[in-house]
Short mmCIF file of C-alpha atoms and ligand atoms in Angstrom, two decimals:
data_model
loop_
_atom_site.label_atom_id
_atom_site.label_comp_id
_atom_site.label_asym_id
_atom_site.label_seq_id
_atom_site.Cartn_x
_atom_site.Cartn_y
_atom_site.Cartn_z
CA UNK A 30 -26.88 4.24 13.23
CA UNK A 31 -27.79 3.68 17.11
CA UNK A 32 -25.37 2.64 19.65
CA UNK A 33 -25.71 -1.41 20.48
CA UNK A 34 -25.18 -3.13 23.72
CA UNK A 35 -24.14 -6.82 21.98
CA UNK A 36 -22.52 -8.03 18.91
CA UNK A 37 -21.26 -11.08 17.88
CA UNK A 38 -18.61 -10.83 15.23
CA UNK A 39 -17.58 -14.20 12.89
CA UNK A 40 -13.90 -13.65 11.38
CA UNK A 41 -12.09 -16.37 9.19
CA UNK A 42 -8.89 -17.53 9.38
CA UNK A 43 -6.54 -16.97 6.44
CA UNK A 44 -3.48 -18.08 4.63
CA UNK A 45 -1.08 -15.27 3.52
CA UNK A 46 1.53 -14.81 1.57
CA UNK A 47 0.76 -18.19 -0.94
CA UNK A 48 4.04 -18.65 -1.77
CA UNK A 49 5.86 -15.43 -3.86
CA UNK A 50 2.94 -12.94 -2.37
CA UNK A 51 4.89 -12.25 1.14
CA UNK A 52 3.51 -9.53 2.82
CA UNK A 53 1.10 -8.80 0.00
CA UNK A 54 -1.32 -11.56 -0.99
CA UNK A 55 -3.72 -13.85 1.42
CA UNK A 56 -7.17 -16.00 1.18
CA UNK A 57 -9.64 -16.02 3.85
CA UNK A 58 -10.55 -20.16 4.47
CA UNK A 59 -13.81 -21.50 6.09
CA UNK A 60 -11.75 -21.53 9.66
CA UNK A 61 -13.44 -19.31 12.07
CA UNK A 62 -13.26 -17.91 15.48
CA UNK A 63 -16.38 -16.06 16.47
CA UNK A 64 -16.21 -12.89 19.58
CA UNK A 65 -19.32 -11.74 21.23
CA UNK A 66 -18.71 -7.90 22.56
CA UNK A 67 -21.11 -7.02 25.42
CA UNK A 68 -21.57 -3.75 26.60
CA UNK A 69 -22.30 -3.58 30.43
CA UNK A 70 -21.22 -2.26 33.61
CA UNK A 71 -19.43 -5.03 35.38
CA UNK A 72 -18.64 -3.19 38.56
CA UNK A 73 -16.82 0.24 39.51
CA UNK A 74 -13.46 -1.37 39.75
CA UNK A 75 -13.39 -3.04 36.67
CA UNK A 76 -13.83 -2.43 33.37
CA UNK A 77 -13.33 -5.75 31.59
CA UNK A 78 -13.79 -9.47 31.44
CA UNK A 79 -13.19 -11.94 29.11
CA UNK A 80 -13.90 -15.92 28.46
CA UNK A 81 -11.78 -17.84 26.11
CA UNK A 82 -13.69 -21.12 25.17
CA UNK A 83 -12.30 -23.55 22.58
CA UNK A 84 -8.75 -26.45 22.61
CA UNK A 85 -6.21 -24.12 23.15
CA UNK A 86 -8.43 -21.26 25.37
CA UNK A 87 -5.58 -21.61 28.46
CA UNK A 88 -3.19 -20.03 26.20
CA UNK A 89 -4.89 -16.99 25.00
CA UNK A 90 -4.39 -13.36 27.67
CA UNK A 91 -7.57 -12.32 29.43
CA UNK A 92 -6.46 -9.25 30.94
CA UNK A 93 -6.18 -5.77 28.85
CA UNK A 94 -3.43 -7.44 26.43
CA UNK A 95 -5.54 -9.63 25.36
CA UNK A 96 -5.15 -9.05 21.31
CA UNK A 97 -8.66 -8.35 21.08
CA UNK A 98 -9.06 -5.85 23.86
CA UNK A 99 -6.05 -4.16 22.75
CA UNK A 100 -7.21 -3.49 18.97
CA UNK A 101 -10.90 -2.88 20.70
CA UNK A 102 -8.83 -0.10 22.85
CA UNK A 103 -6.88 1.17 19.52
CA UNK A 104 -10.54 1.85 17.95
CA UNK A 105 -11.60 3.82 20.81
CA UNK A 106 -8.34 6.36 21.17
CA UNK A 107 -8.80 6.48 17.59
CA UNK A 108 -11.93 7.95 17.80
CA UNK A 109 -10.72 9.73 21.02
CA UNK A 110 -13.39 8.49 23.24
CA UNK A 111 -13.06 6.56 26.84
CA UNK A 112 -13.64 2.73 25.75
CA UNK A 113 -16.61 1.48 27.94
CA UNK A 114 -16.66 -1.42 30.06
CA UNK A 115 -17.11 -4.65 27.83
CA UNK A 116 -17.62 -8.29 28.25
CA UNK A 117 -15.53 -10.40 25.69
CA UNK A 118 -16.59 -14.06 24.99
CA UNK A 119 -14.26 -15.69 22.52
CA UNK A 120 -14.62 -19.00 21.05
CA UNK A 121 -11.22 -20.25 19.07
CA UNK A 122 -11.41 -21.79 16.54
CA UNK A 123 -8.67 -20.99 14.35
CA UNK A 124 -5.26 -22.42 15.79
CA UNK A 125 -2.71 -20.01 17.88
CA UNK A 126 0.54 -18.95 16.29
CA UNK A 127 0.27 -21.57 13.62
CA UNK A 128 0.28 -19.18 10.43
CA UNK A 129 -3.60 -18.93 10.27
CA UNK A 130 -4.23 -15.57 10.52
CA UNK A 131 -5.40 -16.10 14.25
CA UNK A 132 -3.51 -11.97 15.37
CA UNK A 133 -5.35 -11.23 12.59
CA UNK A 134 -9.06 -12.62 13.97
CA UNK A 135 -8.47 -10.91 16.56
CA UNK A 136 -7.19 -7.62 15.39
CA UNK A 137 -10.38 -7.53 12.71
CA UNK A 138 -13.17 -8.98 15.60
CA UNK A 139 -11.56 -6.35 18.01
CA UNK A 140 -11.99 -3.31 15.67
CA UNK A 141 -15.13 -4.49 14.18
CA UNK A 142 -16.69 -5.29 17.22
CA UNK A 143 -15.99 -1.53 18.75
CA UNK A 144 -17.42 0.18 15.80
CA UNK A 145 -20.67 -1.78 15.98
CA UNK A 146 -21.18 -0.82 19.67
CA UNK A 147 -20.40 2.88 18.46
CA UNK A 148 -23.01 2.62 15.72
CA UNK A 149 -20.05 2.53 12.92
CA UNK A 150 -18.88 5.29 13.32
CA UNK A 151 -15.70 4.87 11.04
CA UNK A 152 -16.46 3.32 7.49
CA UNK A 153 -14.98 -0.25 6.52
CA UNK A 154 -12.13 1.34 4.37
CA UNK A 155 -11.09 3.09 7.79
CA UNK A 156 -11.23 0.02 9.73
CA UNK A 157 -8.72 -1.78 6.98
CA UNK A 158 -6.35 0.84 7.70
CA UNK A 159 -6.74 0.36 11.00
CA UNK A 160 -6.22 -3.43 11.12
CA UNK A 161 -3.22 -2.81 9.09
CA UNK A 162 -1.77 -0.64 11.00
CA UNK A 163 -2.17 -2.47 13.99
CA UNK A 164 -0.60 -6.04 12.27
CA UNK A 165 1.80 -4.07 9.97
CA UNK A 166 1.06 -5.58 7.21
CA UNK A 167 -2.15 -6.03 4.85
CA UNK A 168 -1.41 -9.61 3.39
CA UNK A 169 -4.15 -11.39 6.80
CA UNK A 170 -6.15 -8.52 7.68
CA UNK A 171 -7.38 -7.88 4.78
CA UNK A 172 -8.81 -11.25 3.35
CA UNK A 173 -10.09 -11.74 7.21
CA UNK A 174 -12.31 -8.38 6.85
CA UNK A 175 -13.27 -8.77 2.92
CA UNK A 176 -12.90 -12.84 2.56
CA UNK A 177 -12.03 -13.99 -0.92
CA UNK A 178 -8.35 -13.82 -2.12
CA UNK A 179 -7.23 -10.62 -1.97
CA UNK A 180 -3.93 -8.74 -3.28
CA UNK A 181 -3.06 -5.38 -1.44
CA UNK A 182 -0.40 -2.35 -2.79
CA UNK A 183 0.18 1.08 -1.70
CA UNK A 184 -0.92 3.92 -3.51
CA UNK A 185 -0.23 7.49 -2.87
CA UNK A 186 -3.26 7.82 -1.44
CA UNK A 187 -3.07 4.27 0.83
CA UNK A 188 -3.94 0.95 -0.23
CA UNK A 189 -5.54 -0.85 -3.26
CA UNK A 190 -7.22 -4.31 -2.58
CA UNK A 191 -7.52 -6.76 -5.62
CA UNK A 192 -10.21 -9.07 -5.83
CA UNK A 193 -7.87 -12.15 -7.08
CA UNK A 194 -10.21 -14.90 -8.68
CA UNK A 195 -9.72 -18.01 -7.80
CA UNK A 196 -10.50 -21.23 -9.34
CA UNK A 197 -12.44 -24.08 -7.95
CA UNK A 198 -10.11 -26.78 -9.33
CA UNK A 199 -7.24 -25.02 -6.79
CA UNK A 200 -8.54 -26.87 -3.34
CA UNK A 201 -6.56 -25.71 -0.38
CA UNK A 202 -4.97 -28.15 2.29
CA UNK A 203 -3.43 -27.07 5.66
CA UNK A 204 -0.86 -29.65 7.68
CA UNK A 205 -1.25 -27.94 11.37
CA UNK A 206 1.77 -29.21 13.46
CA UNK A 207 1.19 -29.21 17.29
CA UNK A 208 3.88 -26.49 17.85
CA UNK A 209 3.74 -22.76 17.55
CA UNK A 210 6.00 -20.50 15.57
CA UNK A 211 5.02 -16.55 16.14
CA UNK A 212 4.66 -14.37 13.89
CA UNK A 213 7.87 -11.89 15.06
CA UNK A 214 9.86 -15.20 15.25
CA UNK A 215 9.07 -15.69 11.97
CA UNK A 216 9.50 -12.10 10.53
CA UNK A 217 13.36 -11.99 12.76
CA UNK A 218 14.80 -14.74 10.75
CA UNK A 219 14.58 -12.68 7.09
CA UNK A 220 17.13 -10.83 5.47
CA UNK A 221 16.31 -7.06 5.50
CA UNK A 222 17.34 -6.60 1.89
CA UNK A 223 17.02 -8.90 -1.15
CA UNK A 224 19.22 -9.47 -4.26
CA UNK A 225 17.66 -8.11 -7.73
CA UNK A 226 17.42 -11.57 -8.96
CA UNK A 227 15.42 -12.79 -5.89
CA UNK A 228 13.01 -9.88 -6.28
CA UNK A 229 12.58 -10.58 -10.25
CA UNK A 230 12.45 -14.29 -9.30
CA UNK A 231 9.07 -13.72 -7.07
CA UNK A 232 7.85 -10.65 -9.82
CA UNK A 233 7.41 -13.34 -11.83
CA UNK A 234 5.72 -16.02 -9.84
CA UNK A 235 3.55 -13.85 -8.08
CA UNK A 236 2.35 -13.13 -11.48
CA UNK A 237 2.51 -16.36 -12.70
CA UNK A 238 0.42 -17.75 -9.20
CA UNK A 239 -2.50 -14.82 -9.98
CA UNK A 240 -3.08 -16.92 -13.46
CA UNK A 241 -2.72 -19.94 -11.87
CA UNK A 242 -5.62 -19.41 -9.28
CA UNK A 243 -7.68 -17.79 -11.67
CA UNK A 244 -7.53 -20.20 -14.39
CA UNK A 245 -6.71 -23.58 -12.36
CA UNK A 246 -3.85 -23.96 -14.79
CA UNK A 247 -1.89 -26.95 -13.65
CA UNK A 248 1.66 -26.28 -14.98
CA UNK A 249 1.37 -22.39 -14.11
CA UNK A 250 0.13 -24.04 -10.36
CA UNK A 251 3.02 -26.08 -10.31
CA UNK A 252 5.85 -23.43 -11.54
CA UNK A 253 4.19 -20.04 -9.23
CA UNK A 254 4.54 -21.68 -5.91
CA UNK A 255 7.90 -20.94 -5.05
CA UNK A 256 9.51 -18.05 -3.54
CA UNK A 257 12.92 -16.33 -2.65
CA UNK A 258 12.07 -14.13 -0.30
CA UNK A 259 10.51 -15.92 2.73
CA UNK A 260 10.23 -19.51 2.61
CA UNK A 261 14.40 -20.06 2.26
CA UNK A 262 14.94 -18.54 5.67
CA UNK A 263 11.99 -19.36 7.87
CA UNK A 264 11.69 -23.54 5.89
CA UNK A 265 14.39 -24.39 8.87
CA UNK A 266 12.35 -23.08 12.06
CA UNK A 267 9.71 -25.36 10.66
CA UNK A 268 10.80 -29.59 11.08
CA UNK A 269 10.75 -31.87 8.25
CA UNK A 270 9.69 -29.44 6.06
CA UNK A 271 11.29 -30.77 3.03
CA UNK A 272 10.27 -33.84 3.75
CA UNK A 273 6.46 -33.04 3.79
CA UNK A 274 6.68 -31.22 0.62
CA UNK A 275 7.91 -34.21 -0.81
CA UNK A 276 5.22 -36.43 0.57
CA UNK A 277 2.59 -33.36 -0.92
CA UNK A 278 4.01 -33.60 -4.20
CA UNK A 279 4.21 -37.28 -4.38
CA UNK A 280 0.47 -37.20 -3.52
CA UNK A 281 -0.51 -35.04 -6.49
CA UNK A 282 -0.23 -31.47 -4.91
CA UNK A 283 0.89 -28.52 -7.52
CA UNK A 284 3.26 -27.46 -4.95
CA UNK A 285 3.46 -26.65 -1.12
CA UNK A 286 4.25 -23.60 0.77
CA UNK A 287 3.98 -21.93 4.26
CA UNK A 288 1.01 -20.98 5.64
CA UNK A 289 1.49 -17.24 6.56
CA UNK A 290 4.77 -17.04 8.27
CA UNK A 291 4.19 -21.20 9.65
CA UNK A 292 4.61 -23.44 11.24
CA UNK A 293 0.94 -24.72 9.22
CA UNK A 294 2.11 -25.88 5.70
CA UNK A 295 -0.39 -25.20 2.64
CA UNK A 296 -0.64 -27.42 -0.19
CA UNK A 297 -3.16 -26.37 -3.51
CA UNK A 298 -4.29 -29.27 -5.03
CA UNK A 299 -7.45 -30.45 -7.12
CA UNK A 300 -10.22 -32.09 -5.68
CA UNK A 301 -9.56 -35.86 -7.11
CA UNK A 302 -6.10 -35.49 -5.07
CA UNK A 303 -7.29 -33.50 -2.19
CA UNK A 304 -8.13 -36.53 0.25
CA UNK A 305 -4.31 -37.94 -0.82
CA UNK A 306 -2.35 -34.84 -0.09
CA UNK A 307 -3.85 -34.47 3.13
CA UNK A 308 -3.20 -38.09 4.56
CA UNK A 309 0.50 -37.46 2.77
CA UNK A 310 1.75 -34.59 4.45
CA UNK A 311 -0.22 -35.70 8.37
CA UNK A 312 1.65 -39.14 8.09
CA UNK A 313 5.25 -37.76 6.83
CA UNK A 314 4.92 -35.39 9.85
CA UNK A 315 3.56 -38.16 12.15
CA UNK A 316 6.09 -40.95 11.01
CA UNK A 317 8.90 -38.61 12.10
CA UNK A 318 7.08 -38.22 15.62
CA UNK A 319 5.20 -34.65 14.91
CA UNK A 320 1.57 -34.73 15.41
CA UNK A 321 -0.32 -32.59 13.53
CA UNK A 322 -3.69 -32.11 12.19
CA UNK A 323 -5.24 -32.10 8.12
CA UNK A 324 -8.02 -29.71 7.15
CA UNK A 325 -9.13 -29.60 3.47
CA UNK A 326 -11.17 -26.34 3.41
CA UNK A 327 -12.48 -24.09 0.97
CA UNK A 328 -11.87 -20.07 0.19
CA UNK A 329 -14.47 -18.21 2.70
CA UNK A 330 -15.84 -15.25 0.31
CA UNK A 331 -17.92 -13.48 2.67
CA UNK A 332 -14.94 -12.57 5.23
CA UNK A 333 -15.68 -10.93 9.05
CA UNK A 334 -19.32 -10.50 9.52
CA UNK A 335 -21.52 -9.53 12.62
CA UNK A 336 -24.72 -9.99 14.44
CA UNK A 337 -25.97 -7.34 16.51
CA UNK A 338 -28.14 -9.10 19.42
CA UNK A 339 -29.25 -5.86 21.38
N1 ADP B 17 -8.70 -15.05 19.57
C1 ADP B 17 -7.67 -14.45 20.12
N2 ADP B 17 -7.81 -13.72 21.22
C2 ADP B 17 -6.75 -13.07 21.74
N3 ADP B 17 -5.51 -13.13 21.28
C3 ADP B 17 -5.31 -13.87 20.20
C4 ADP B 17 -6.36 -14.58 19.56
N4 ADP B 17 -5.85 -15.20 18.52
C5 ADP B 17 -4.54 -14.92 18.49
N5 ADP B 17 -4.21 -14.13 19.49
C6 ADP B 17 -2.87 -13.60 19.82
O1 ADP B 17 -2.09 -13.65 18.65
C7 ADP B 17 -0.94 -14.49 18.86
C8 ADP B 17 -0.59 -15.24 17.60
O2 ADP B 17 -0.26 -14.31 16.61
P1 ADP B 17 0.83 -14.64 15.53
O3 ADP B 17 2.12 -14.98 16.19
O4 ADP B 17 0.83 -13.51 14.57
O5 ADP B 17 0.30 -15.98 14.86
P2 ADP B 17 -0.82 -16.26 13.78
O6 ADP B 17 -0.06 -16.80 12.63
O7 ADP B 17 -1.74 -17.27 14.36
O8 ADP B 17 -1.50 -14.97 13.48
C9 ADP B 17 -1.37 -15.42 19.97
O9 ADP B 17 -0.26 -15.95 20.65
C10 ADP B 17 -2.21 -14.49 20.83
O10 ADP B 17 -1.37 -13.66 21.62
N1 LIG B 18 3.20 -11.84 5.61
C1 LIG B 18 3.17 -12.22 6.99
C2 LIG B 18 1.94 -13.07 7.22
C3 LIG B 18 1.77 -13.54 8.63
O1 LIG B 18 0.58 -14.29 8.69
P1 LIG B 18 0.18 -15.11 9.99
O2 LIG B 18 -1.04 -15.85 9.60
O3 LIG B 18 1.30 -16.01 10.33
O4 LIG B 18 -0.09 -14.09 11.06
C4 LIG B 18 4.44 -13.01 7.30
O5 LIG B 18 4.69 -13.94 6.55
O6 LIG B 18 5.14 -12.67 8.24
#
């Protein structure tokens, strides 16, 4: 493969966890952000610039810790070679600190975008671990870089990604709030151990949810979207919650969860109830003075994906 001077890489957002799958189980949606990598000399003294376009562009870094420059910079010592000066356009569209996968956009576009101006050097399985590494856990990365819904363990040898099937009866709706909650926020909240029955509580959902999605199965939908291990600590950092669920389940939703680790709540639905759930959980948030935004979206299956243009 020859080296390339411009790439534009497409990476969809994702919702992790789904409930009982925290830190283990995500689906990439049809939410993207898209980052255009330019090799070029910009001038002696510097060695990088980057444009943010998009609603919330102010708020993202564009200096070297800008996410994407930093996992672009991880690549390169990886490879143990001198990163070259690069022109980074970004265009958001996948909502900051929300629980969208948006770290992980920008983890995946970073990495991706490096080895295409090296000519891939390191394989796509090397990349995962990469990304991994770099978010600490698999459950966002992974359905960013592959798309679909995707289960990841560890084997002795590293990971194992599941394709999990998933049904087109189980429509996905995210309730954006207009605040943020970060990611480490999130994670500092949660109990560092768990009792047995917690851990055979979510055992069994998780299982129970991977039927669900595969089959469509209503009452399986409505019993696997629960969880012990997450949602009970991190439900308070997140207003209203409870009452939004409510308003979901009223509308015909099988159940609602977080969206990766929030503030964005998910609801799975079908399609007849889709356009009910949505309008449900946007006015409970809105009647107690949140605004948010209502996407109903669809599973992206192709995940991140690039354009080489020179
Ligand atoms: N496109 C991007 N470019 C640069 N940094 C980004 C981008 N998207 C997200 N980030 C960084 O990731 C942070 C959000 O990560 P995180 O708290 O894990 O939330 P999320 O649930 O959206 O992944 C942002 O505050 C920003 O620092
Ligand atoms: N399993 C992680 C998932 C975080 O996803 P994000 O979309 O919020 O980055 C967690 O729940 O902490």
């Amino acid at each position: 493969m020859s080296v390339v001077s411009s790439v534009s890489v497409i990476v969809p957002a994702t919702t992790a966890n789904l409930g009982p799958g925290f830190d283990c189980i995500g689906a990439a949606l049809t939410l993207y952000n898209e980052l255009k990598f330019i090799r070029e000399e910009i001038n002696p003294n510097q060695k990088l610039v980057i444009t943010v376009t998009g609603t919330e562009a102010a708020r993202v870094a564009t200096d070297e810790s800008n996410l994407v420059y930093q996992a672009f910079t991880k690549f390169f010592q990886h490879i143990q070679q001198t990163p070259p000066s690069v022109k980074i356009e970004i265009k958001l569209g996948v909502p900051l600190a929300r629980g969208l996968g948006s770290s992980a956009t920008a983890i995946v576009g970073g990495l991706i975008g490096a080895n295409v101006l090296t000519g891939e050097i390191l394989t796509p399985a090397q990349i995962m671990e990469l990304a991994i590494q770099i978010e600490g856990h698999p459950d966002n990365v992974v359905p960013a870089l592959l798309g679909g819904c995707r289960l990841a363990a560890t084997s002795d040898t590293g990971w194992e990604i599941c394709d999990i099937p998933w049904s087109n009866d189980v429509v996905p709706v995210v309730a954006i709030p207009d605040f943020e909650l970060s990611t480490s926020e999130a994670r500092r909240v949660l109990p560092t151990e768990v009792s047995r029955g917690d851990a055979i509580f979510n055992t069994a959902h998780l299982g129970l949810l991977l039927r669900g999605l595969e089959t469509g199965n209503q009452n399986w939908l409505r019993a696997a979207l629960q969880d012990k291990l997450h949602q009970p600590y991190r439900k308070n950092l997140i207003d209203h919650y409870d009452a939004v669920n409510a308003a979901a389940l009223s509308a015909g939703a099988y159940g609602m969860v977080i969206s990766g680790a929030g503030p964005t709540l998910l609801a799975l639905t079908n399609t007849a109830n889709s356009q009910a759930v949505a309008t449900a959980m946007v006015s409970e948030w809105e009647n107690k003075g949140i605004k948010a935004q209502v996407k109903t979206l669809q599973i992206d299956n192709r995940g991140a994906r690039s354009v080489v243009q020179g």
